[in-house]
Short mmCIF file of C-alpha atoms and ligand atoms in Angstrom, two decimals:
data_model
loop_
_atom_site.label_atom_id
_atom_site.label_comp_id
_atom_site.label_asym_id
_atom_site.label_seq_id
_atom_site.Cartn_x
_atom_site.Cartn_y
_atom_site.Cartn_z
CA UNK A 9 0.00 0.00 0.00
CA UNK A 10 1.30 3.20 -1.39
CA UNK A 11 0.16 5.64 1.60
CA UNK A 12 0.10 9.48 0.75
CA UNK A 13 2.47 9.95 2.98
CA UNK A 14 5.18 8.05 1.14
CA UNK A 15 3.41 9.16 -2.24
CA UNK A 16 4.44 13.04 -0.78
CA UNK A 17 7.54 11.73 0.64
CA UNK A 18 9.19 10.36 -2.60
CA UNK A 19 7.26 13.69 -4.85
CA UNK A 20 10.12 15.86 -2.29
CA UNK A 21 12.41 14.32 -1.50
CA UNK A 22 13.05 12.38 -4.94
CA UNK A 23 15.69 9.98 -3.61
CA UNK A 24 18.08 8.87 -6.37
CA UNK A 25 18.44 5.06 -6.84
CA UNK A 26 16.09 2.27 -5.34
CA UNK A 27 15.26 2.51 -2.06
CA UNK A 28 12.65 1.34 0.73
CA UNK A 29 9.99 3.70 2.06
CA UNK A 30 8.61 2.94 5.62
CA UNK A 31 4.87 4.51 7.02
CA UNK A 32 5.58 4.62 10.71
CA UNK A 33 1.68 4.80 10.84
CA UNK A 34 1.25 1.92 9.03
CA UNK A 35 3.09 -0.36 11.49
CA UNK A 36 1.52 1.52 14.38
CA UNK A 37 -2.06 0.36 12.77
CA UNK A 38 -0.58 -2.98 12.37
CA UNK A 39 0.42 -3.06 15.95
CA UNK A 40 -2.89 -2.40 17.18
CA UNK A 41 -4.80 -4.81 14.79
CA UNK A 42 -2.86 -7.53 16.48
CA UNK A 43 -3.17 -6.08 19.96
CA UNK A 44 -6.92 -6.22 19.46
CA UNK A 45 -7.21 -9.11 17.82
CA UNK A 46 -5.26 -11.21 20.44
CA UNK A 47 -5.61 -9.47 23.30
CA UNK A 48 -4.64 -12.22 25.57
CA UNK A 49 -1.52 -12.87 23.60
CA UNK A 50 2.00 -11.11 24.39
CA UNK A 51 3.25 -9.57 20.84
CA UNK A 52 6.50 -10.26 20.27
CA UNK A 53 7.74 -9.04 17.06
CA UNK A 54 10.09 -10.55 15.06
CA UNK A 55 12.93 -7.93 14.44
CA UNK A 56 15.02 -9.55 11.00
CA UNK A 57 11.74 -8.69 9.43
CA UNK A 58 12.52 -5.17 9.55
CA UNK A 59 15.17 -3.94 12.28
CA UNK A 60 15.34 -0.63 11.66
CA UNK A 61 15.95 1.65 14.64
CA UNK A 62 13.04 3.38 14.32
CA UNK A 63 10.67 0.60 13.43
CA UNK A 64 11.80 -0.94 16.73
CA UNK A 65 11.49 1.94 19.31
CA UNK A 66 8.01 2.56 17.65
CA UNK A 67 7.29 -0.58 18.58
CA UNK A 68 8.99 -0.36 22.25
CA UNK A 69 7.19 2.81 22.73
CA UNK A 70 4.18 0.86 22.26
CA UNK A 71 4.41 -1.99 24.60
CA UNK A 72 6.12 -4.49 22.28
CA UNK A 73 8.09 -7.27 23.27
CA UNK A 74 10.48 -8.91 20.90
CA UNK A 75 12.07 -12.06 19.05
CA UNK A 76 15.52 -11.95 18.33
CA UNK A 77 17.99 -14.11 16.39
CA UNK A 78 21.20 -13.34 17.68
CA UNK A 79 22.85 -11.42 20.70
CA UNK A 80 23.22 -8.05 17.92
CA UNK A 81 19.36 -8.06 17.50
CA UNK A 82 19.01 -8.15 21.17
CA UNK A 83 21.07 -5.25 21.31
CA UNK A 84 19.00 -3.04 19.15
CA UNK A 85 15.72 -3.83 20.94
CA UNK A 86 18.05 -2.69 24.21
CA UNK A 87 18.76 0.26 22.24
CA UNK A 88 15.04 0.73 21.14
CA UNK A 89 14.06 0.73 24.79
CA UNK A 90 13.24 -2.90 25.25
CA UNK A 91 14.02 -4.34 28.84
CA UNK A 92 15.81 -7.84 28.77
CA UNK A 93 12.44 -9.15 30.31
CA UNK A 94 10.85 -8.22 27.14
CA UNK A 95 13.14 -10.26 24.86
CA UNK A 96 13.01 -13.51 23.63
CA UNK A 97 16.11 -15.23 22.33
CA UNK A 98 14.11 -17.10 19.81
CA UNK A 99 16.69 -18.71 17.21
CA UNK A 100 17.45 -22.77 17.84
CA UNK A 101 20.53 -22.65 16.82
CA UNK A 102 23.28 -20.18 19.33
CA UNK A 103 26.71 -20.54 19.64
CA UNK A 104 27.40 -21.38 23.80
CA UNK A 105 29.44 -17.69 23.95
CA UNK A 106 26.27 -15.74 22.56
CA UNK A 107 24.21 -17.49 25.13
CA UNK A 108 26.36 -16.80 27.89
CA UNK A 109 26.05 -12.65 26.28
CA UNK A 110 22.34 -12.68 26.13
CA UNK A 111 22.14 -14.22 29.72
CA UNK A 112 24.75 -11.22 30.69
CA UNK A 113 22.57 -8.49 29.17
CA UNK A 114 19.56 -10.05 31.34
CA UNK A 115 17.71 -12.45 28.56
CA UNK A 116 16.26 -15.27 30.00
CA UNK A 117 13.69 -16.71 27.46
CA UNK A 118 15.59 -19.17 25.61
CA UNK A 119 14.28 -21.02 22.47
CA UNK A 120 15.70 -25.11 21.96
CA UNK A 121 14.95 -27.59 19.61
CA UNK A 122 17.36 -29.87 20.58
CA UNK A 123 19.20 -32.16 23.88
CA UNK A 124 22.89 -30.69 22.83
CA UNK A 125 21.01 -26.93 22.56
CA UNK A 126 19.71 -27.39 26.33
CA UNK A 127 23.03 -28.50 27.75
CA UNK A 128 24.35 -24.93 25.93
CA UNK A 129 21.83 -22.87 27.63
CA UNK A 130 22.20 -24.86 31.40
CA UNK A 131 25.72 -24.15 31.41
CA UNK A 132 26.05 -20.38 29.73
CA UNK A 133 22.12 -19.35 31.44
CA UNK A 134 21.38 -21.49 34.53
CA UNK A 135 18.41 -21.19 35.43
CA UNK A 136 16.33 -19.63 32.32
CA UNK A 137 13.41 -20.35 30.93
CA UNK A 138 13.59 -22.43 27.91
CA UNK A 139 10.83 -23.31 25.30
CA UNK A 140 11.11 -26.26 22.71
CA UNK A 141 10.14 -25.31 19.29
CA UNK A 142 8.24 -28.71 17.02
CA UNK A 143 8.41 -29.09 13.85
CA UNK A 144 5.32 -27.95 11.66
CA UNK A 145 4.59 -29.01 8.27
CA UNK A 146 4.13 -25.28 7.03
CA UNK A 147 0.94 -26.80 4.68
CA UNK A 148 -0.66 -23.37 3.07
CA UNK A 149 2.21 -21.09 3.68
CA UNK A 150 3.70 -19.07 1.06
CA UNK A 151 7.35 -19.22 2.27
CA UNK A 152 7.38 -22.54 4.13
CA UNK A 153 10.04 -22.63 6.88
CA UNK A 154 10.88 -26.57 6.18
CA UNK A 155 12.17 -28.76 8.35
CA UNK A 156 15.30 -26.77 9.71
CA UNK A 157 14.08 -25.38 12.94
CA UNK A 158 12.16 -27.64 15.81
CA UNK A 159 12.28 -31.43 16.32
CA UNK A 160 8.86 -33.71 16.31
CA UNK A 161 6.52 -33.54 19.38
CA UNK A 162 7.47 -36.64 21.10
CA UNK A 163 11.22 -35.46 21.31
CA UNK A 164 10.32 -32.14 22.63
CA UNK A 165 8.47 -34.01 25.63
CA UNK A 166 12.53 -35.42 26.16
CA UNK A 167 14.00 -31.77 25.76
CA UNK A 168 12.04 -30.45 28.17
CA UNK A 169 12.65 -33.11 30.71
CA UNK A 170 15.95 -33.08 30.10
CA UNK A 171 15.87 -29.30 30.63
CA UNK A 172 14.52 -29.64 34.06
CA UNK A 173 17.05 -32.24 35.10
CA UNK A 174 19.66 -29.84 34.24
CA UNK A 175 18.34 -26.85 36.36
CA UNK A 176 16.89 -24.92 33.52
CA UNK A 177 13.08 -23.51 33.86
CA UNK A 178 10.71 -25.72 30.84
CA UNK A 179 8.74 -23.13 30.43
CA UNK A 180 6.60 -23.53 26.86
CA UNK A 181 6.31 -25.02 23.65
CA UNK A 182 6.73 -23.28 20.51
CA UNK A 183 6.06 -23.78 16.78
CA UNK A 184 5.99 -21.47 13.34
CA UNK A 185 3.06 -22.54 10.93
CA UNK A 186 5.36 -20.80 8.00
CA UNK A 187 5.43 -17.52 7.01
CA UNK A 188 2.96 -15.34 4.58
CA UNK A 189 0.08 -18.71 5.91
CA UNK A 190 -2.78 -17.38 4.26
CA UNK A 191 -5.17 -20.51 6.22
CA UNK A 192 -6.45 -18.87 9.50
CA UNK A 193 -7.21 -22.38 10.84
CA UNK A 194 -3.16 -23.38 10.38
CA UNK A 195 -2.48 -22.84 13.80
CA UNK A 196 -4.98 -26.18 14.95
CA UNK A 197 -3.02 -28.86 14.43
CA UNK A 198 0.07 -27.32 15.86
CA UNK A 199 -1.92 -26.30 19.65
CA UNK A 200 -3.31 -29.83 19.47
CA UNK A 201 0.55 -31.01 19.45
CA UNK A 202 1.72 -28.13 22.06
CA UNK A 203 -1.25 -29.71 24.44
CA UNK A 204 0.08 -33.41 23.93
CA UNK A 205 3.26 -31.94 24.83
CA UNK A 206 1.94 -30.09 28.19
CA UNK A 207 -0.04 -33.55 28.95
CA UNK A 208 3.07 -35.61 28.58
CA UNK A 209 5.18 -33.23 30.65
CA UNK A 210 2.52 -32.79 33.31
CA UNK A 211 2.45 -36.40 33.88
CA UNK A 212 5.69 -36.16 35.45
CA UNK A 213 5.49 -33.17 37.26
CA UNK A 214 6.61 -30.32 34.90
CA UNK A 215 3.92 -27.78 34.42
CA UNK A 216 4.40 -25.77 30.84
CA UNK A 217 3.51 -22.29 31.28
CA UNK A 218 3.11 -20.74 28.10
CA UNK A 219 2.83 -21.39 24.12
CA UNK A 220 4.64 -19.62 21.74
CA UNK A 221 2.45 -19.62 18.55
CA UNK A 222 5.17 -18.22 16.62
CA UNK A 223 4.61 -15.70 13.04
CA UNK A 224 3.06 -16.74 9.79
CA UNK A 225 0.16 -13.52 9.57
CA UNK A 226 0.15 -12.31 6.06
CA UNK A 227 0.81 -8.72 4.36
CA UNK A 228 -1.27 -7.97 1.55
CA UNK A 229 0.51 -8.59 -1.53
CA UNK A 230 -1.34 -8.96 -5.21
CA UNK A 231 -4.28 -11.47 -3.57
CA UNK A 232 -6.42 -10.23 -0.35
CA UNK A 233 -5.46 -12.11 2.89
CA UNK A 234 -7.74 -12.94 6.12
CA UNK A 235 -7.66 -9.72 8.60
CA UNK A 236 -5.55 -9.72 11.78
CA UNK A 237 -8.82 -10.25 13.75
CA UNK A 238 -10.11 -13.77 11.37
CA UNK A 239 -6.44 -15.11 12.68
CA UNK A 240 -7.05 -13.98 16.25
CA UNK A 241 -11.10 -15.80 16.25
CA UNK A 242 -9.69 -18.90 14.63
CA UNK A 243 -6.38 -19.08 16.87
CA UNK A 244 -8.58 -18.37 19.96
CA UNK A 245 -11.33 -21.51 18.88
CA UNK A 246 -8.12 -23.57 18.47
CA UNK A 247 -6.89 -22.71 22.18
CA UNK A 248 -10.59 -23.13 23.57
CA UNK A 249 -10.76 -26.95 21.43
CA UNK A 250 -7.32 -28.07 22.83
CA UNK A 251 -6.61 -26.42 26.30
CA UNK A 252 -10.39 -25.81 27.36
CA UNK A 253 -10.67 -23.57 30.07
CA UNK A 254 -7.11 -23.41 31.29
CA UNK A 255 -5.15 -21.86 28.64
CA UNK A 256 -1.90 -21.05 28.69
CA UNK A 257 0.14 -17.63 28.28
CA UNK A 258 0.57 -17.38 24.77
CA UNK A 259 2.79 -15.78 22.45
CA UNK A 260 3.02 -14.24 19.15
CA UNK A 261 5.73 -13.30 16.82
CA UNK A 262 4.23 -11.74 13.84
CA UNK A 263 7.08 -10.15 11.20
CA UNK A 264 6.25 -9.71 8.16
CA UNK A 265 1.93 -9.17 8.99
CA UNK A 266 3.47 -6.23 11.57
CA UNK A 267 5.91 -4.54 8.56
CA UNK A 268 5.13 -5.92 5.35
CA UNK A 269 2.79 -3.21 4.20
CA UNK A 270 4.28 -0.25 5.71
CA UNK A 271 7.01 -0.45 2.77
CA UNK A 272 7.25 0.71 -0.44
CA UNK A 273 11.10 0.15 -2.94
CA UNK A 274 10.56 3.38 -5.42
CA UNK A 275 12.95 1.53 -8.51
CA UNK A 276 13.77 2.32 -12.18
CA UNK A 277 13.33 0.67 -15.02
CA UNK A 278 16.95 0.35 -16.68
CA UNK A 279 16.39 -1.50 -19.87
CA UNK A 280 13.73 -2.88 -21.56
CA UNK A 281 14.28 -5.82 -24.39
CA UNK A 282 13.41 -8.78 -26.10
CA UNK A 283 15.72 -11.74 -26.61
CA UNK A 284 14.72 -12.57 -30.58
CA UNK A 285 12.63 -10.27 -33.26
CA UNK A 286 9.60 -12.95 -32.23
CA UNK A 287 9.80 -13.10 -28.19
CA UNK A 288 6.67 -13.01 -27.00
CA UNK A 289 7.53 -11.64 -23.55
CA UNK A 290 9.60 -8.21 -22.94
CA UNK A 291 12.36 -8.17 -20.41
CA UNK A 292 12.12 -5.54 -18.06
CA UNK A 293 14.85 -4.80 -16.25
CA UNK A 294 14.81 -2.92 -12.72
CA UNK A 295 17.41 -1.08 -11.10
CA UNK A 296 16.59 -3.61 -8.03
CA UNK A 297 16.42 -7.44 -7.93
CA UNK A 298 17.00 -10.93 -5.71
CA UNK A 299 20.28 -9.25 -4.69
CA UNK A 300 18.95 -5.55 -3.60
CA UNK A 301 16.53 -6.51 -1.40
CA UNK A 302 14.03 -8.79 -3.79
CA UNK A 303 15.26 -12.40 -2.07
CA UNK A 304 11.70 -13.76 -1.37
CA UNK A 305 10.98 -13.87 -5.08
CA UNK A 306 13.62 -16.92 -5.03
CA UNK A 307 11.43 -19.74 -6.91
CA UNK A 308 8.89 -16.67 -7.33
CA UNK A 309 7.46 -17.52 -3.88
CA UNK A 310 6.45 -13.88 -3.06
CA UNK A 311 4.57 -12.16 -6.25
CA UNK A 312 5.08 -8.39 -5.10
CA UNK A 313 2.05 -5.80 -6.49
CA UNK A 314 3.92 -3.24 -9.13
CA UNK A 315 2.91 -0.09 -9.70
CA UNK A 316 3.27 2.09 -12.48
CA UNK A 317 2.25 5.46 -13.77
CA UNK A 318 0.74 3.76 -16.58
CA UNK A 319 -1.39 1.57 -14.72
CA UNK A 320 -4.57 2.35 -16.72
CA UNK A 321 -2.88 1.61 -19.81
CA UNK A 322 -2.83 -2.23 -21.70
CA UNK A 323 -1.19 -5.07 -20.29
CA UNK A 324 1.31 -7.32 -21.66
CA UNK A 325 2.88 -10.32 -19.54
CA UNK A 326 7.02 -9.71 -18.64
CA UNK A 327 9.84 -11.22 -17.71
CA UNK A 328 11.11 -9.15 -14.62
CA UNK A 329 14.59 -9.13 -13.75
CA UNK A 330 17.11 -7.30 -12.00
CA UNK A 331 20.62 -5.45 -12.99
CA UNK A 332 22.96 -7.79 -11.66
CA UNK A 333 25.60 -9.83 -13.55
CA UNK A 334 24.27 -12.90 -11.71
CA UNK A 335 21.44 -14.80 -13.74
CA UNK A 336 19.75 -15.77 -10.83
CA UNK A 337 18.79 -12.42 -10.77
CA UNK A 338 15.19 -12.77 -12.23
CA UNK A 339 12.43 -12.20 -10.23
CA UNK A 340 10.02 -13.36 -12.23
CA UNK A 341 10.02 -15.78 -15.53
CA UNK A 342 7.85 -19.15 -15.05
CA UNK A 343 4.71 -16.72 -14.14
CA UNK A 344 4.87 -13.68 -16.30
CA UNK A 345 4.11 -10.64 -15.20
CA UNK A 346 1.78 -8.02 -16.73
CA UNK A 347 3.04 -4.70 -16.73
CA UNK A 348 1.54 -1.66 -19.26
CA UNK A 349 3.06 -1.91 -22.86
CA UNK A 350 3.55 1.73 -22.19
CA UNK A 351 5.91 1.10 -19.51
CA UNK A 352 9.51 2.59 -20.89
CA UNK A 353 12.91 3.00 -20.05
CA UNK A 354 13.64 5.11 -16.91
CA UNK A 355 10.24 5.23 -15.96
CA UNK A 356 9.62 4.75 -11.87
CA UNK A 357 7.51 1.77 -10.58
CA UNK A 358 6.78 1.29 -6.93
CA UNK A 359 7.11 -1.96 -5.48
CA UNK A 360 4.71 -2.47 -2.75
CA UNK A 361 4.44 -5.03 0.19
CA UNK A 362 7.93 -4.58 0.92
CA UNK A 363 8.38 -3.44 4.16
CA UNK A 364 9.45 -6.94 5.51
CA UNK A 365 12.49 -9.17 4.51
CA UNK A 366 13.77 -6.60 1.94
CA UNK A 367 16.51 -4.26 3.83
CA UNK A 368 17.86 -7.38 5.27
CA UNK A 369 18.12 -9.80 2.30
CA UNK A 370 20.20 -6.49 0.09
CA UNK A 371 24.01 -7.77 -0.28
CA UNK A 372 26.70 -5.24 0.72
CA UNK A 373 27.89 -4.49 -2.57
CA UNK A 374 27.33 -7.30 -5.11
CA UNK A 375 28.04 -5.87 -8.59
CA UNK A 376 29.02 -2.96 -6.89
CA UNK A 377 25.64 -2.13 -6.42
CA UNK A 378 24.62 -0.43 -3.11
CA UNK A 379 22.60 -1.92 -0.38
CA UNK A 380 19.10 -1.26 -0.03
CA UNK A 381 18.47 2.53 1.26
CA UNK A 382 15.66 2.83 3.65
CA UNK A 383 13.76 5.79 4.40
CA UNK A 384 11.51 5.58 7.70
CA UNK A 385 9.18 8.53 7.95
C1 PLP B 4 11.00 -15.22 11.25
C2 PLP B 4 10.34 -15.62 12.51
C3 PLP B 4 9.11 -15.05 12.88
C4 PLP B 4 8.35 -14.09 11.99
O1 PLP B 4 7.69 -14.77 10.99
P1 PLP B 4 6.65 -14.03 10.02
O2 PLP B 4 6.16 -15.10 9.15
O3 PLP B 4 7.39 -12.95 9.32
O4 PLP B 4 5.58 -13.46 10.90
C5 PLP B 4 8.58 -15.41 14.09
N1 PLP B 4 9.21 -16.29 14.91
C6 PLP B 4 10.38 -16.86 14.58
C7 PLP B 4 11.00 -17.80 15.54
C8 PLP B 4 10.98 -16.54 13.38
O5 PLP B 4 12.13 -17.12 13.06
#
């Protein structure tokens, strides 16, 4: 979504080169759609979708809590005005020394998917609270986490035990339906494993606490997705079906549903060609592609909406591709695009949807090309 703000934004300041435009107000509307929609829930919001520092002490200022990766992400949500008690150190995989840095700056919500992850966190954070991530089979998700993070129910029930026989606190259970999940009811299967889990663990004494329901709410992109509040009716029927009347604390971690359409990448189109007198698609060209910022197009998984100033005019289906040297660098070939016949060298399109995973994905300076600019107004 194109707000006027960044319409008026880009008209004066006319920024040279691509770059990302951030709506403070958009994430701020965002913010509050969740809070409302899951009131119950603590928000916790996934900062490598968009860690910019202002992004993050908007989000501070408004009672956020967050899910970092590694010790520098917990950093900037320190630096955003985060407490420690308001971070989560949510990545599987940590090296022991990062740990022991996170438990130093005051973390002590650990995620583990794993027995050689616990022993880690017992010896560099005695004492924390540590949740066990399973393994989802990211069914209906547009950019399917796989099978590299969490380990299958029954094993978590072990993790967890083993976490409490080495001092630590097994606090939750934690899963990720996949990211950009466009089916509100994807969250059902996954509670009905977190409550096996509690079951099995209360059997022998340890009593789970809380349920980390992870991200997966969509951003617009071309097609309409399910509002904040069809998620939050649908999440709370699941909790009601599998926990009855004593459910948990829950969690969520929504990244790209809280930034995704606060962004828009202003590019240029650099070229515009065919490969043979008689190709029936044009290659456009943009002065951005899979290695400014464009990464979730890989396998053409996320279909961005493109905007022109010839919108009105006909339509003919493209190749789109970016400026790089690499010729991986097509964002989209197998599904044309349509984009207005009119559409001609040097003219400006605006790339929308892309306030999440776009500043982070931009190499340093492949091609010599600069990373992604970002503008947060
Ligand atoms: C990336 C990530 C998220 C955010 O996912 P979205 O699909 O962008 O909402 C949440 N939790 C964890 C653990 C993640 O790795």
């Amino acid at each position: 979504m194109t707000t006027q703000r960044i319409r008026d934004f880009l008209a004066t300041r006319r920024p040279d080169g691509p770059c990302l435009v951030v709506d403070l107000d958009v994430i701020s509307d965002n913010f509050h759609a969740f809070r409302h929609a899951m009131p119950d829930s603590a928000i916790y919001y996934a900062v490598k979708a968009n860690p910019a520092p202002e992004v993050l002490k908007l989000l501070a200022g408004l009672g956020s809590n967050f899910d970092c990766a590694s010790v520098a992400e917990i950093e900037m949500a320190l630096e955003a005005g985060a407490t420690a008690a308001r971070i989560s150190y949510g990545n599987t995989i940590k090296k022991e020394r990062d740990v022991a840095r996170a438990h130093a700056l005051g973390v002590s919500l650990f995620a583990v998917d794993s027995h050689e992850e616990v022993e880690k966190i017992s010896r560099a954070a005695p004492g924390a609270r540590v949740f066990c991530r399973v393994l989802t089979d990211g069914e209906g998700a547009e950019w399917p986490l796989s099978r590299k993070f969490g380990c299958v129910p029954q094993m978590a029930v072990d993790v967890l035990v083993y976490a409490h026989q080495l001092g630590l606190q097994s606090y939750g259970v934690s899963f990720h339906v996949g990211s950009q999940m466009t089916k509100v009811d994807a969250w059902d299967s996954a509670l009905a494993d977190a409550k096996r889990v509690f079951v099995s663990l209360a059997k022998q004494g340890i009593h789970l606490q809380m349920v980390n329901m992870g991200g997966g709410f969509p951003t617009k992109y071309l097609r309409d997705v399910p509002s904040a509040e069809a998620y939050g009716k649908s999440i709370y029927q699941a909790l009601r079906t599998h926990f009855g009347n004593q459910i948990p604390q829950t969690i969520i971690e929504p990244g790209r549903g809280m930034v995704g359409n606060a962004g828009v990448i202003k590019a240029e189109v650099v070229l515009i060609s065919k490969k043979s007198d008689n190709d029936d698609a044009r290659w456009v060209f943009l002065d951005i592609g899979k290695f400014g910022g464009l990464a979730e197009t890989m396998d053409e998984a996320i279909r961005y909406p493109i905007r022109t100033e010839h919108d009105g005019d006909e339509m003919e289906p493209c190749v789109i591709a970016g400026p790089t040297c690499d010729s991986a660098d097509v964002l989209y070939e197998k599904n044309l695009y349509p984009l207005p016949i009119s559409l001609s060298i040097g003219d400006e399109v605006l790339i929308e949807g892309t306030g999440a995973y776009t500043t982070t994905y931009s190499a340093v300076a492949f091609n010599g090309f600069e990373p992604l600019k970002a503008y947060v107004i």
